[in-house]
PDB file of C-alpha atoms in Angstrom:
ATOM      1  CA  UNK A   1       5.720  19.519  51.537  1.00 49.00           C
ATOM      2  CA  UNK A   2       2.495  21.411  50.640  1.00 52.00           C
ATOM      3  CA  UNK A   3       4.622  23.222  47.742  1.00 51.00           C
ATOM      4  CA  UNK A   4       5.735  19.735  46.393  1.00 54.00           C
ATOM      5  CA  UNK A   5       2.026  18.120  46.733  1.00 58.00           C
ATOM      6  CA  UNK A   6       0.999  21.359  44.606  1.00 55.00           C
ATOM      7  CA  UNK A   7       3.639  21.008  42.108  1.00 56.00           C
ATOM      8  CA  UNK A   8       2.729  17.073  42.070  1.00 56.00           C
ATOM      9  CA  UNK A   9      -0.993  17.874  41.932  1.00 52.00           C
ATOM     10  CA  UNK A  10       0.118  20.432  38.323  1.00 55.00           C
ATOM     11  CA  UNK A  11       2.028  17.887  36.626  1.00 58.00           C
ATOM     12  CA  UNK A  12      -0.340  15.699  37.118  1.00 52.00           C
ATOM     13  CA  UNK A  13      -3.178  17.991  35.347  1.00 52.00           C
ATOM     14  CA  UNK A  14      -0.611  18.521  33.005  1.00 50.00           C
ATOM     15  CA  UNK A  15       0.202  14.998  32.005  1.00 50.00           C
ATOM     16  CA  UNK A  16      -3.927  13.890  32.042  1.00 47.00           C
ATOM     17  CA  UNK A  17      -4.641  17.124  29.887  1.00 44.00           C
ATOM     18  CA  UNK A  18      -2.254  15.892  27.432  1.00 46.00           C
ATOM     19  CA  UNK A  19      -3.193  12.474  27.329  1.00 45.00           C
ATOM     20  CA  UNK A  20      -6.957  13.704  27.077  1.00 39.00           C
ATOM     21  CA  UNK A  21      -5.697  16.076  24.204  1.00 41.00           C
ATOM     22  CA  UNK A  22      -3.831  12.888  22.501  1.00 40.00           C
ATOM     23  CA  UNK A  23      -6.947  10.752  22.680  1.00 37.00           C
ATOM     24  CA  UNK A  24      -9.052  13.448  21.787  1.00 35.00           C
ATOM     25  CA  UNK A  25      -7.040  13.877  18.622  1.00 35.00           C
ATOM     26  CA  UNK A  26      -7.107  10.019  18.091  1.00 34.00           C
ATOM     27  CA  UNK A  27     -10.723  10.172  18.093  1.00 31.00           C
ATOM     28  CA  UNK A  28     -10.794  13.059  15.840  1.00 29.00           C
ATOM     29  CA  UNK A  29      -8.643  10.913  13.210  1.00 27.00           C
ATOM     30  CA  UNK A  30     -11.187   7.818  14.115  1.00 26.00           C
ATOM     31  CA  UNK A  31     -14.104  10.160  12.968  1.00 31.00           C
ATOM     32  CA  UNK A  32     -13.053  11.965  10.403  1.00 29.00           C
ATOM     33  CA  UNK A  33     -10.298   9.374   8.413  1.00 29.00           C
ATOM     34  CA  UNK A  34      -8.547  10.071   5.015  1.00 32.00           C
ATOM     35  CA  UNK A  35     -10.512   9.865   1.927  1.00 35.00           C
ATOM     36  CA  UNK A  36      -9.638   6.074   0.540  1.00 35.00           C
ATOM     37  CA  UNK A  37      -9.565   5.559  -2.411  1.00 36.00           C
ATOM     38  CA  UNK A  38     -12.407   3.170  -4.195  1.00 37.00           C
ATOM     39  CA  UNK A  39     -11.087  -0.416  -4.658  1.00 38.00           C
ATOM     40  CA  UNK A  40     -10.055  -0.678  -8.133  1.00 43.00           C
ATOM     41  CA  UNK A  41      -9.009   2.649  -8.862  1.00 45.00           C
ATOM     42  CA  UNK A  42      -5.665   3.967  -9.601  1.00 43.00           C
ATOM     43  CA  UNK A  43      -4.406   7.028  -8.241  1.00 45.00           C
ATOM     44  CA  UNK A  44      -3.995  10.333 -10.731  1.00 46.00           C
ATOM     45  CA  UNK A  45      -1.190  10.424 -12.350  1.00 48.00           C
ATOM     46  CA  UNK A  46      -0.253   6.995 -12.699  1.00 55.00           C
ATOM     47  CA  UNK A  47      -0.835   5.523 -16.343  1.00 55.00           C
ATOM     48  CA  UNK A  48      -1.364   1.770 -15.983  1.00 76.00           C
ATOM     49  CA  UNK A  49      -0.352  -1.361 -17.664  1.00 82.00           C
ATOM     50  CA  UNK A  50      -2.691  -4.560 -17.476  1.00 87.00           C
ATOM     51  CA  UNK A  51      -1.585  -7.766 -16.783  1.00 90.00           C
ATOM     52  CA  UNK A  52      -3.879 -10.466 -17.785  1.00 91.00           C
ATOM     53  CA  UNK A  53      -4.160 -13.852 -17.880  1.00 93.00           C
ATOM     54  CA  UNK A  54      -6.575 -17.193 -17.842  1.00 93.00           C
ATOM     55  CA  UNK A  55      -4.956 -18.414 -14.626  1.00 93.00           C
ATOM     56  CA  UNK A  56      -2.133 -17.815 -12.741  1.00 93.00           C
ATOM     57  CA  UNK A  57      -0.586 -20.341 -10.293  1.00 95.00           C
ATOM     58  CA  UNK A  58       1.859 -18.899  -8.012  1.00 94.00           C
ATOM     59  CA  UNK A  59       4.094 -20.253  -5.227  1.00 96.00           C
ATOM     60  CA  UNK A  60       5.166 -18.333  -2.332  1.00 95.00           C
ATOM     61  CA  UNK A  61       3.023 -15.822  -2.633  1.00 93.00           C
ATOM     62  CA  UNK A  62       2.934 -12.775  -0.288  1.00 92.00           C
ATOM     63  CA  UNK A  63       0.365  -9.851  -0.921  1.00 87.00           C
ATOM     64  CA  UNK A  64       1.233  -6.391   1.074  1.00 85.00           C
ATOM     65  CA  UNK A  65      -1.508  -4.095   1.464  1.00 79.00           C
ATOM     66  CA  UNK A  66       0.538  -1.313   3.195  1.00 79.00           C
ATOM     67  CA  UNK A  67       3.492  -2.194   0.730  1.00 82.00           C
ATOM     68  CA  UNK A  68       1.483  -1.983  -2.380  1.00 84.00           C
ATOM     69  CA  UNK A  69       2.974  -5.151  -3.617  1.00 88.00           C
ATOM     70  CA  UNK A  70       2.513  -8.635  -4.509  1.00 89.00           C
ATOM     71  CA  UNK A  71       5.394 -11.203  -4.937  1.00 93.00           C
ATOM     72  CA  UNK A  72       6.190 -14.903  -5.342  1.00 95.00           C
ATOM     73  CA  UNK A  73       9.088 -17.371  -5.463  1.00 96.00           C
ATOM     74  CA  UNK A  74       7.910 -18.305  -9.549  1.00 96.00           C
ATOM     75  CA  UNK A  75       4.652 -18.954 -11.173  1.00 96.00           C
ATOM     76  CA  UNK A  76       3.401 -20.354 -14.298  1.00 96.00           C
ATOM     77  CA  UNK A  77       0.861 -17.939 -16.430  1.00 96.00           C
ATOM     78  CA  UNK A  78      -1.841 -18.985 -19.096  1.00 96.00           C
ATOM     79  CA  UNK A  79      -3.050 -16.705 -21.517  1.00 96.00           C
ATOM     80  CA  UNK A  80      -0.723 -13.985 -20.325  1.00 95.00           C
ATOM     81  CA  UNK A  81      -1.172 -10.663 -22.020  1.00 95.00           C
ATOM     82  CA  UNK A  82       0.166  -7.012 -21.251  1.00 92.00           C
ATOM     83  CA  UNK A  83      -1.302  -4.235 -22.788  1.00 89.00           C
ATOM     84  CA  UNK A  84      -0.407  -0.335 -22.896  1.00 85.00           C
ATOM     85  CA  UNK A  85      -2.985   2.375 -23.914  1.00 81.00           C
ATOM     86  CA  UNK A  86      -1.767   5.655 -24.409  1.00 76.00           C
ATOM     87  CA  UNK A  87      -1.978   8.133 -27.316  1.00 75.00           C
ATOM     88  CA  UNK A  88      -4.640   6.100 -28.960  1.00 79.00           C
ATOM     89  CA  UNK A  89      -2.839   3.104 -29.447  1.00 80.00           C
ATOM     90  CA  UNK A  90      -2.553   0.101 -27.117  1.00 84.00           C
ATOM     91  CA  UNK A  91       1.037  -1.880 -27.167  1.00 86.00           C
ATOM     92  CA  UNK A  92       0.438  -5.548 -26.651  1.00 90.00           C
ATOM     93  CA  UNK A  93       2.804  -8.467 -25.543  1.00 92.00           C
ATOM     94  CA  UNK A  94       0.462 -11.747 -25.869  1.00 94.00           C
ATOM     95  CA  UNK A  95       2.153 -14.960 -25.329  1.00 95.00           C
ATOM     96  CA  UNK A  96       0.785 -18.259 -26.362  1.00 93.00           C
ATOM     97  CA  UNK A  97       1.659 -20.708 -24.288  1.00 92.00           C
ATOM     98  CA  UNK A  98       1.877 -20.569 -20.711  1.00 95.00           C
ATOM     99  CA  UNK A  99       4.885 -18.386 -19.294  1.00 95.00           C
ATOM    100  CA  UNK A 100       6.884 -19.233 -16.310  1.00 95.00           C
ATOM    101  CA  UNK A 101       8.310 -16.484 -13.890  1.00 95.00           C
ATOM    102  CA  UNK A 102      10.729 -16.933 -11.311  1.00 95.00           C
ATOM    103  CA  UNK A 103      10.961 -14.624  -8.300  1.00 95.00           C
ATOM    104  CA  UNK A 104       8.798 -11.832  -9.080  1.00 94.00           C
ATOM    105  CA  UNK A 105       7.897  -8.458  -7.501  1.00 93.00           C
ATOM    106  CA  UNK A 106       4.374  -6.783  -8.741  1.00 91.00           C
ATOM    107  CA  UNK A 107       3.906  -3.310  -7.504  1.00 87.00           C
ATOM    108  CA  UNK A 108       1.050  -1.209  -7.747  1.00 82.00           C
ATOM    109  CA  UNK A 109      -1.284   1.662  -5.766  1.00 76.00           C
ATOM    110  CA  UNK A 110      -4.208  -0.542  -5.968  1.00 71.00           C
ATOM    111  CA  UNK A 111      -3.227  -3.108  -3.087  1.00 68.00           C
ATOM    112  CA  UNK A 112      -3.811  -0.354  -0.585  1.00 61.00           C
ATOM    113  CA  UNK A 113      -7.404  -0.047  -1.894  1.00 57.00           C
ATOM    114  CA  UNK A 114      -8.509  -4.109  -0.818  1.00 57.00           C
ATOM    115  CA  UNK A 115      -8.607  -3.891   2.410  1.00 52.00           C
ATOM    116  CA  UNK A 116     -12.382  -4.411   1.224  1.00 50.00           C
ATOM    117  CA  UNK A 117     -12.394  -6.140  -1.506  1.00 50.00           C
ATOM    118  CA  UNK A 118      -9.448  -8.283  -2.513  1.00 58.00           C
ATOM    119  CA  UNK A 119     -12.042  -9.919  -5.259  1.00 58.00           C
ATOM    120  CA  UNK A 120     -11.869  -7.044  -7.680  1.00 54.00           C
ATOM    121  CA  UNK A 121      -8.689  -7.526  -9.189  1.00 58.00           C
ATOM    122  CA  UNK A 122      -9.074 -11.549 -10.136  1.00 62.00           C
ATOM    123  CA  UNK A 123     -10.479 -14.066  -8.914  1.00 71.00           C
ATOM    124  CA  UNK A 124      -9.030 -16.035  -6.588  1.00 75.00           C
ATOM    125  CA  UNK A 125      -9.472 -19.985  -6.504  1.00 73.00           C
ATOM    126  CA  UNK A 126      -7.235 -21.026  -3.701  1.00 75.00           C
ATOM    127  CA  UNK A 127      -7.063 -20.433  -0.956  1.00 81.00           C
ATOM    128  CA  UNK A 128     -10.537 -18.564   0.054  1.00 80.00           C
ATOM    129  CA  UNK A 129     -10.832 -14.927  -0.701  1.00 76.00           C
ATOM    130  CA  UNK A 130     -10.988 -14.812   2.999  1.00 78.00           C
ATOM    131  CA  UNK A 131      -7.865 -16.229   3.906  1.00 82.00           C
ATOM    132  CA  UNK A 132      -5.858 -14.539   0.906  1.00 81.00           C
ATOM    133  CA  UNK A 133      -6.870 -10.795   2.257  1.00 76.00           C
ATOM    134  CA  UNK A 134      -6.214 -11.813   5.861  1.00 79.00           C
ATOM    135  CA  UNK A 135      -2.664 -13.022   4.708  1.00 83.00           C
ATOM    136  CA  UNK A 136      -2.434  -9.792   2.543  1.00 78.00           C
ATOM    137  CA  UNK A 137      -2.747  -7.752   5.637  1.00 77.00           C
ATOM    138  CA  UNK A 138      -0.162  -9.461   7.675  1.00 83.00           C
ATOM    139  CA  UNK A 139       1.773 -10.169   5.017  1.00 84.00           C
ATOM    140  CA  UNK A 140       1.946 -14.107   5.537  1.00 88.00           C
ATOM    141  CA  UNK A 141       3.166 -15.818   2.283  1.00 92.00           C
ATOM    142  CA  UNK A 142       0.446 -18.344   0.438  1.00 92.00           C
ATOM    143  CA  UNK A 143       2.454 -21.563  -0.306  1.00 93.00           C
ATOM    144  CA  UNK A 144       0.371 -21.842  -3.647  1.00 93.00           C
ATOM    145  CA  UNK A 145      -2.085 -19.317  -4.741  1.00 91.00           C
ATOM    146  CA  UNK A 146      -4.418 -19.834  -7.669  1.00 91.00           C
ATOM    147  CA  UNK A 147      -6.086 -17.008  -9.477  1.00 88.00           C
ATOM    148  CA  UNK A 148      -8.088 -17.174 -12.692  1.00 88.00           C
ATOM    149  CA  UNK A 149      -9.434 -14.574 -15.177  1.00 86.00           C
ATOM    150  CA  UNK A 150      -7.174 -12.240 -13.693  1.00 86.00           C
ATOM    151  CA  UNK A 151      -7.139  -8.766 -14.780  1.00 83.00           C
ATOM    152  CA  UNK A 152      -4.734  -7.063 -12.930  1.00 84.00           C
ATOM    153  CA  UNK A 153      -4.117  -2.922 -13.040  1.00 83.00           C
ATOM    154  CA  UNK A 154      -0.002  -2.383 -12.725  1.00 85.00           C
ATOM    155  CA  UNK A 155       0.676   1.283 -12.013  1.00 80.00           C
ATOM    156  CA  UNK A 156       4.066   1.236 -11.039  1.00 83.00           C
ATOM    157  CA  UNK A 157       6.208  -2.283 -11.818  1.00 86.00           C
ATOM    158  CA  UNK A 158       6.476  -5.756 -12.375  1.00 89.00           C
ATOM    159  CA  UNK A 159      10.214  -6.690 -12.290  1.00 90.00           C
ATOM    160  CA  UNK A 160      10.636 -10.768 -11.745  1.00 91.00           C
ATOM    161  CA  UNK A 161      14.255 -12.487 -11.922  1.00 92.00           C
ATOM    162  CA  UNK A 162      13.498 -14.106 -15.294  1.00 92.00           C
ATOM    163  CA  UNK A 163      11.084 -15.206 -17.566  1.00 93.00           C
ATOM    164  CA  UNK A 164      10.536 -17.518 -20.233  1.00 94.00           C
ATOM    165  CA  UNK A 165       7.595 -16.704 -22.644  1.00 94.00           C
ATOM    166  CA  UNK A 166       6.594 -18.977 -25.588  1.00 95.00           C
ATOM    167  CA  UNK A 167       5.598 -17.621 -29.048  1.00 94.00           C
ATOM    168  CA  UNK A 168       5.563 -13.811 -27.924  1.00 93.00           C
ATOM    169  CA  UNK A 169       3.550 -11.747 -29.991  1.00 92.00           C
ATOM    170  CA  UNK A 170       5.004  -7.743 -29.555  1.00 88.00           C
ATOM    171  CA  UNK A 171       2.296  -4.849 -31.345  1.00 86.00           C
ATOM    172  CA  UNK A 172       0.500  -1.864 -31.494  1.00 80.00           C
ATOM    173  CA  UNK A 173      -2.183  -0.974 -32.585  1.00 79.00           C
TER     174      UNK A 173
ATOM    175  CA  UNK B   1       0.467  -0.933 -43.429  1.00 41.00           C
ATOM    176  CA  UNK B   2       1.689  -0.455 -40.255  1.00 41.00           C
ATOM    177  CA  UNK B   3       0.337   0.960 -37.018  1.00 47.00           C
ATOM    178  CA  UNK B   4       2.047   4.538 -36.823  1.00 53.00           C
ATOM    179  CA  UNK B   5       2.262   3.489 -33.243  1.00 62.00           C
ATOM    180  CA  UNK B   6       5.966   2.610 -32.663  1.00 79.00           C
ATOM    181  CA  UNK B   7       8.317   1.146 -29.934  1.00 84.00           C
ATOM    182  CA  UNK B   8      11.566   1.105 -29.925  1.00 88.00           C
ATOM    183  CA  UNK B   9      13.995  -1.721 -28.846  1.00 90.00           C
ATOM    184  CA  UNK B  10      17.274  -0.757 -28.104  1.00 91.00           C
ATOM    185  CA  UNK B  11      20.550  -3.467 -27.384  1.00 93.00           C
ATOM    186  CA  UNK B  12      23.610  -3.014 -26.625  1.00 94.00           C
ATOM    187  CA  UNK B  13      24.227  -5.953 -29.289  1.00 94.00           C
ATOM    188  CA  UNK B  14      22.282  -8.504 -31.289  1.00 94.00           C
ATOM    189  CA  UNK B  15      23.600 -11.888 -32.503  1.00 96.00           C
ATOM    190  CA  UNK B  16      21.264 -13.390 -34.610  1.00 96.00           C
ATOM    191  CA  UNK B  17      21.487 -16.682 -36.693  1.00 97.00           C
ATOM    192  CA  UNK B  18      20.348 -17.309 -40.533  1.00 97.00           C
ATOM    193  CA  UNK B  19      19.231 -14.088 -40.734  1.00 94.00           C
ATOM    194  CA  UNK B  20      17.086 -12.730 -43.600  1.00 94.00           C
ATOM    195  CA  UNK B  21      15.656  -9.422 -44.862  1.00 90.00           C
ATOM    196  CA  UNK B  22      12.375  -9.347 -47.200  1.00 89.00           C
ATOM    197  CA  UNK B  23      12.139  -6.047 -48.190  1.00 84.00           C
ATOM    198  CA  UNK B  24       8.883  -6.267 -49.873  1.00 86.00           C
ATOM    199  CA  UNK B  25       6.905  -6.858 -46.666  1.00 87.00           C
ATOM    200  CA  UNK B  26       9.532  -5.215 -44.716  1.00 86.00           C
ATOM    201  CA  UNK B  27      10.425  -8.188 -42.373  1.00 89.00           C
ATOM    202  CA  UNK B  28      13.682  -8.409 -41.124  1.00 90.00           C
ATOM    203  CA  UNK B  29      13.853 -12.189 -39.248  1.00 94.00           C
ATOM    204  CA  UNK B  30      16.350 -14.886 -37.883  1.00 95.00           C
ATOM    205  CA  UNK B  31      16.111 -18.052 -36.357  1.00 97.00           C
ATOM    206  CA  UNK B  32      17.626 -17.251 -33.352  1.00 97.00           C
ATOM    207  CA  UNK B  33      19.380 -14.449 -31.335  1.00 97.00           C
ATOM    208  CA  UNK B  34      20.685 -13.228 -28.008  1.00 97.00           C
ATOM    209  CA  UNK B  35      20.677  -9.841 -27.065  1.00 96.00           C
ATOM    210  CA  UNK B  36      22.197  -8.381 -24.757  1.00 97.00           C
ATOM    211  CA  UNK B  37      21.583  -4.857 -22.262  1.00 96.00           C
ATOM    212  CA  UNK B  38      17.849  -5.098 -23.921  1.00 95.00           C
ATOM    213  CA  UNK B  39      14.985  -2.469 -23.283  1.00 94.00           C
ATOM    214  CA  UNK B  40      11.760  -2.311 -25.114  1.00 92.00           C
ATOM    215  CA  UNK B  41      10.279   1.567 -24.652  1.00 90.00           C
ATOM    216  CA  UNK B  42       7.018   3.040 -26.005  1.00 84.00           C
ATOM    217  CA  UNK B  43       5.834   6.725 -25.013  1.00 81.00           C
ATOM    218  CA  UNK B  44       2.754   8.719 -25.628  1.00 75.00           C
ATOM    219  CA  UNK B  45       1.721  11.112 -23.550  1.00 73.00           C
ATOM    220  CA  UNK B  46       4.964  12.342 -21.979  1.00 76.00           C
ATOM    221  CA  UNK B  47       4.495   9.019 -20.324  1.00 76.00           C
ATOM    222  CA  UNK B  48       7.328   5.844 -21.063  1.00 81.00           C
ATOM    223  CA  UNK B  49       6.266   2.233 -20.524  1.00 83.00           C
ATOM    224  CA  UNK B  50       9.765   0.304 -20.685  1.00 88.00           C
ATOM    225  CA  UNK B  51      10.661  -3.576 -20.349  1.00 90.00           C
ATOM    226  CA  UNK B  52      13.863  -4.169 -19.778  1.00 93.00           C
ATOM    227  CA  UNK B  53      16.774  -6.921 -19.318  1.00 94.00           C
ATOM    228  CA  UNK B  54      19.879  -7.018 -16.759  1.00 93.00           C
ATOM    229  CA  UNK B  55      20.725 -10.036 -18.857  1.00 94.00           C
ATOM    230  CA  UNK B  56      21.383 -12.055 -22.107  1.00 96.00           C
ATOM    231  CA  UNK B  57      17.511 -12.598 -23.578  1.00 96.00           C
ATOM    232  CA  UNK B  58      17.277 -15.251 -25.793  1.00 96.00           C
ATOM    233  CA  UNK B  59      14.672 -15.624 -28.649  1.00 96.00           C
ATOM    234  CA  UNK B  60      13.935 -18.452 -30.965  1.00 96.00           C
ATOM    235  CA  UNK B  61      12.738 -17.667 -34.125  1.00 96.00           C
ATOM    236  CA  UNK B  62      11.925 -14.062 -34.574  1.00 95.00           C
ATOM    237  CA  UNK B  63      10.127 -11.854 -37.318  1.00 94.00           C
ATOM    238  CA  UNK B  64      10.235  -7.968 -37.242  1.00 91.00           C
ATOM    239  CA  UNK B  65       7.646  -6.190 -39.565  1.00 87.00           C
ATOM    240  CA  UNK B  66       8.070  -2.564 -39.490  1.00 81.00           C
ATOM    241  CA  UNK B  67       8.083   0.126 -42.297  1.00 74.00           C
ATOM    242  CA  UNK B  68      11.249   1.651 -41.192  1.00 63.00           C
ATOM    243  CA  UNK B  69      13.412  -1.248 -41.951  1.00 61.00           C
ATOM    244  CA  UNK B  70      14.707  -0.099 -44.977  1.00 54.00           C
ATOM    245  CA  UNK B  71      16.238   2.550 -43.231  1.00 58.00           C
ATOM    246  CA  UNK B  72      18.295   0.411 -41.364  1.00 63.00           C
ATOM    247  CA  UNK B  73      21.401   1.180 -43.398  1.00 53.00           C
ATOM    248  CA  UNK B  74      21.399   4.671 -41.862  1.00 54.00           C
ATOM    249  CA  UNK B  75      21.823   3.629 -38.286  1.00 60.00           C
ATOM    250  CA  UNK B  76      24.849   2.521 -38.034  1.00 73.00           C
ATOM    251  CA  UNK B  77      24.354  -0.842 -36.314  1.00 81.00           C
ATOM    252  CA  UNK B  78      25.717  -3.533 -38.582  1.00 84.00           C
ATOM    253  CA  UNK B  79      29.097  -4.561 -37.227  1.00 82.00           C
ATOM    254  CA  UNK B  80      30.072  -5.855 -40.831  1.00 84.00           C
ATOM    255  CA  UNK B  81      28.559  -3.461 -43.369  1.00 83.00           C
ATOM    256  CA  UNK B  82      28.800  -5.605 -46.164  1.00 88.00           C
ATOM    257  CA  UNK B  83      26.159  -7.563 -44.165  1.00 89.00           C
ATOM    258  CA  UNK B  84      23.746  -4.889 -45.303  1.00 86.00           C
ATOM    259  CA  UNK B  85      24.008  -5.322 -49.086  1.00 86.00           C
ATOM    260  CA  UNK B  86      23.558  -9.257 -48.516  1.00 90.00           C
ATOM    261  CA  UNK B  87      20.194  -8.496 -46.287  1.00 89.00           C
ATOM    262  CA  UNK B  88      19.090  -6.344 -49.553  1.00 86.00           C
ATOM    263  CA  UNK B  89      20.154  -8.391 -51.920  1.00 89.00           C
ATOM    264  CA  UNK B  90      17.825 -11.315 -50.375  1.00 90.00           C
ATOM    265  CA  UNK B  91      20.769 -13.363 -48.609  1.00 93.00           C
ATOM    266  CA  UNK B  92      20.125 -15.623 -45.822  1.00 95.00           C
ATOM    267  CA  UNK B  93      23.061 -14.359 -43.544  1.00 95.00           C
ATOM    268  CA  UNK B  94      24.687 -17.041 -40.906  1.00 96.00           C
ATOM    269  CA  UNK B  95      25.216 -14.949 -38.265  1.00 96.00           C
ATOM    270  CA  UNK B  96      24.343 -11.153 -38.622  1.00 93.00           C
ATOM    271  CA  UNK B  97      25.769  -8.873 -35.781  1.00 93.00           C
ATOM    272  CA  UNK B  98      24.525  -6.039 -34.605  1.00 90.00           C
ATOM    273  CA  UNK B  99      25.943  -3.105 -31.754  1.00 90.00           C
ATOM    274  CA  UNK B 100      24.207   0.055 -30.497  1.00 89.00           C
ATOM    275  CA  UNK B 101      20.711  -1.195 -31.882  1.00 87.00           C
ATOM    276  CA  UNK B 102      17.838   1.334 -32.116  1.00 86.00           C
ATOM    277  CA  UNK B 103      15.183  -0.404 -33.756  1.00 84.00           C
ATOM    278  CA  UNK B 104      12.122   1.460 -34.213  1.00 84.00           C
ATOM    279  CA  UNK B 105       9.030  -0.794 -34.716  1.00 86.00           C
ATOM    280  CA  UNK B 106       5.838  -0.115 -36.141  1.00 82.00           C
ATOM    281  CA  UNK B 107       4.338  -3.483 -36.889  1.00 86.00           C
ATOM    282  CA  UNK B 108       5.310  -6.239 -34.632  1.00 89.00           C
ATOM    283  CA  UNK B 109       7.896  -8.505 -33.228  1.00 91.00           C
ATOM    284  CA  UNK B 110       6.948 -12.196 -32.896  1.00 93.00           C
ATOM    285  CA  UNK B 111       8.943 -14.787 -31.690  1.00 94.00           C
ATOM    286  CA  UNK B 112       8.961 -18.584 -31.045  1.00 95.00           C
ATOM    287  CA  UNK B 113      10.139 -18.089 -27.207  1.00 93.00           C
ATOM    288  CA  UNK B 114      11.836 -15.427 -25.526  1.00 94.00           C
ATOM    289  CA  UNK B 115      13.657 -16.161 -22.458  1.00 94.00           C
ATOM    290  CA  UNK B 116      14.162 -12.551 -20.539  1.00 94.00           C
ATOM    291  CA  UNK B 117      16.583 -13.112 -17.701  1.00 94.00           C
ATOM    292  CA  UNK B 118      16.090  -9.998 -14.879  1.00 93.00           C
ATOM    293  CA  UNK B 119      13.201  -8.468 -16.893  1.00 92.00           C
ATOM    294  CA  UNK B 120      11.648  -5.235 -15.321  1.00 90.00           C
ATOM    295  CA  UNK B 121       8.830  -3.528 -16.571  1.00 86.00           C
ATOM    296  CA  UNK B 122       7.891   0.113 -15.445  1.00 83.00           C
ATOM    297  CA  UNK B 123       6.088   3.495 -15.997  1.00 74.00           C
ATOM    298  CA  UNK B 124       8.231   6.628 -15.818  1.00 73.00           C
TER     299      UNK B 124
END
């Protein structure tokens, strides 16, 4: 009996040392977290396209912070233009008109920088900044979200089931 | 002149309509085209920014000014090679068809409209 309270007694040392050694390591990643990056800046090695535009109306909208991705079911663009810069030359694709996209993925490092500061990519009209970045982080889709003057950093992709773009202008320069 | 800043648009095939070749300002255009297994590339720095299609993109009226045009001969891409003499000599062709395009482009590509079904653009 005294041999079983002892061995009870040791395991349970044993199980509150590692529990204190679990939260003791929790606090140690609460004090000293991972460098993140600045909002707005891409990570090295990533060469980036931009993506802007006067306004952007989408529908269905879900932004993913830890997925690094924004989507939506289609959207209409104004004043959409891509550009490229590398080599000392930019590549441009300017369409005048206003473009329409169907279901469309956007993916790029930069979402997992607004947890701050969803602002400094475009700006958004509707809904609130407020309620776009608490959507972003759980992922809840916007029925219709309206940005203007958006000047969105792409590092990775934009791939979107179609899209129709009126008098597209293709150049370098 | 031209930008010597090119991208290249490759297709699996072009069909283009009243298509016409000024060599002078070396503009190849059309007033309309599908083409299919599109991809628009551009590299510099070991780096390739690419659009591509997984479907049949369709343009309205189209005009290609690039210097390398009149080299177009060499590639290989007219399905009917007598099409090529007719582009020189100033014709305005019907239908012009075109396989295993490489186009490299130094100027620019405009176009009416351009409807890109599947379209992906990425960084590699």
């Amino acid at each position: 009996m005294r041999f079983r309270n002892a061995r009870h007694l040791r395991n349970k040392r044993a199980t509150r040392a590692t529990g204190l050694t679990a939260v003791a390591a929790a606090c140690a990643m609460t004090l000293m977290p991972a460098s993140v990056p600045r909002a707005g800046t891409i990570l090295p090695g990533r060469v980036p396209f931009t993506l802007r535009a006067s306004e952007i109306v989408a529908q269905n909208a879900v932004i993913s912070i830890l997925g690094e991705s924004m989507s939506f079911s289609s959207a209409t663009i104004q004043g959409m233009t891509l550009t490229y810069s590398a080599g000392g030359h930019t590549y441009t694709i300017a369409v005048n008109g206003t473009a329409s996209a169907g279901q469309t993925v956007i993916k790029t490092s930069l979402f997992s920088t607004l947890k701050d500061d969803i602002g400094s990519l475009f700006h958004v009209q509707s809904p609130s900044v407020a309620t776009v970045l608490a959507d972003a982080l759980i992922q809840k889709p916007i029925p219709t979200l309206v940005l203007t003057d958006v000047n969105l950093t792409i590092d990775t992709s934009m791939s979107t089931q179609a899209i129709q773009m009126p008098g597209m202008q293709m150049s370098t320069s | 002149m031209a930008a010597p800043a090119p991208f290249l648009l490759k297709a699996h095939r072009i069909q283009a309509h009243h298509a016409r070749l000024n060599v002078l300002t070396n503009t190849l255009s059309f007033q309309s085209a599908t083409i299919e297994g599109m991809q628009i590339a551009r590299t510099a720095d070991g780096l390739t920014m690419s659009i591509s299609s997984g479907g049949v993109v369709t343009v309205g009226h189209t005009k290609i000014q690039t210097t390398v045009l009149r080299n177009l001969a060499s590639i290989g891409s007219f399905r009917n090679k007598r099409d090529v003499l007719l582009l020189l000599a100033g014709s305005t062709l019907p239908r012009l068809e075109l396989s295993r395009v490489e186009f490299t482009i130094d100027g620019y590509l405009t176009t009416s409209h351009a409807d890109i079904p599947a379209m992906t653009l990425s960084m590699k």
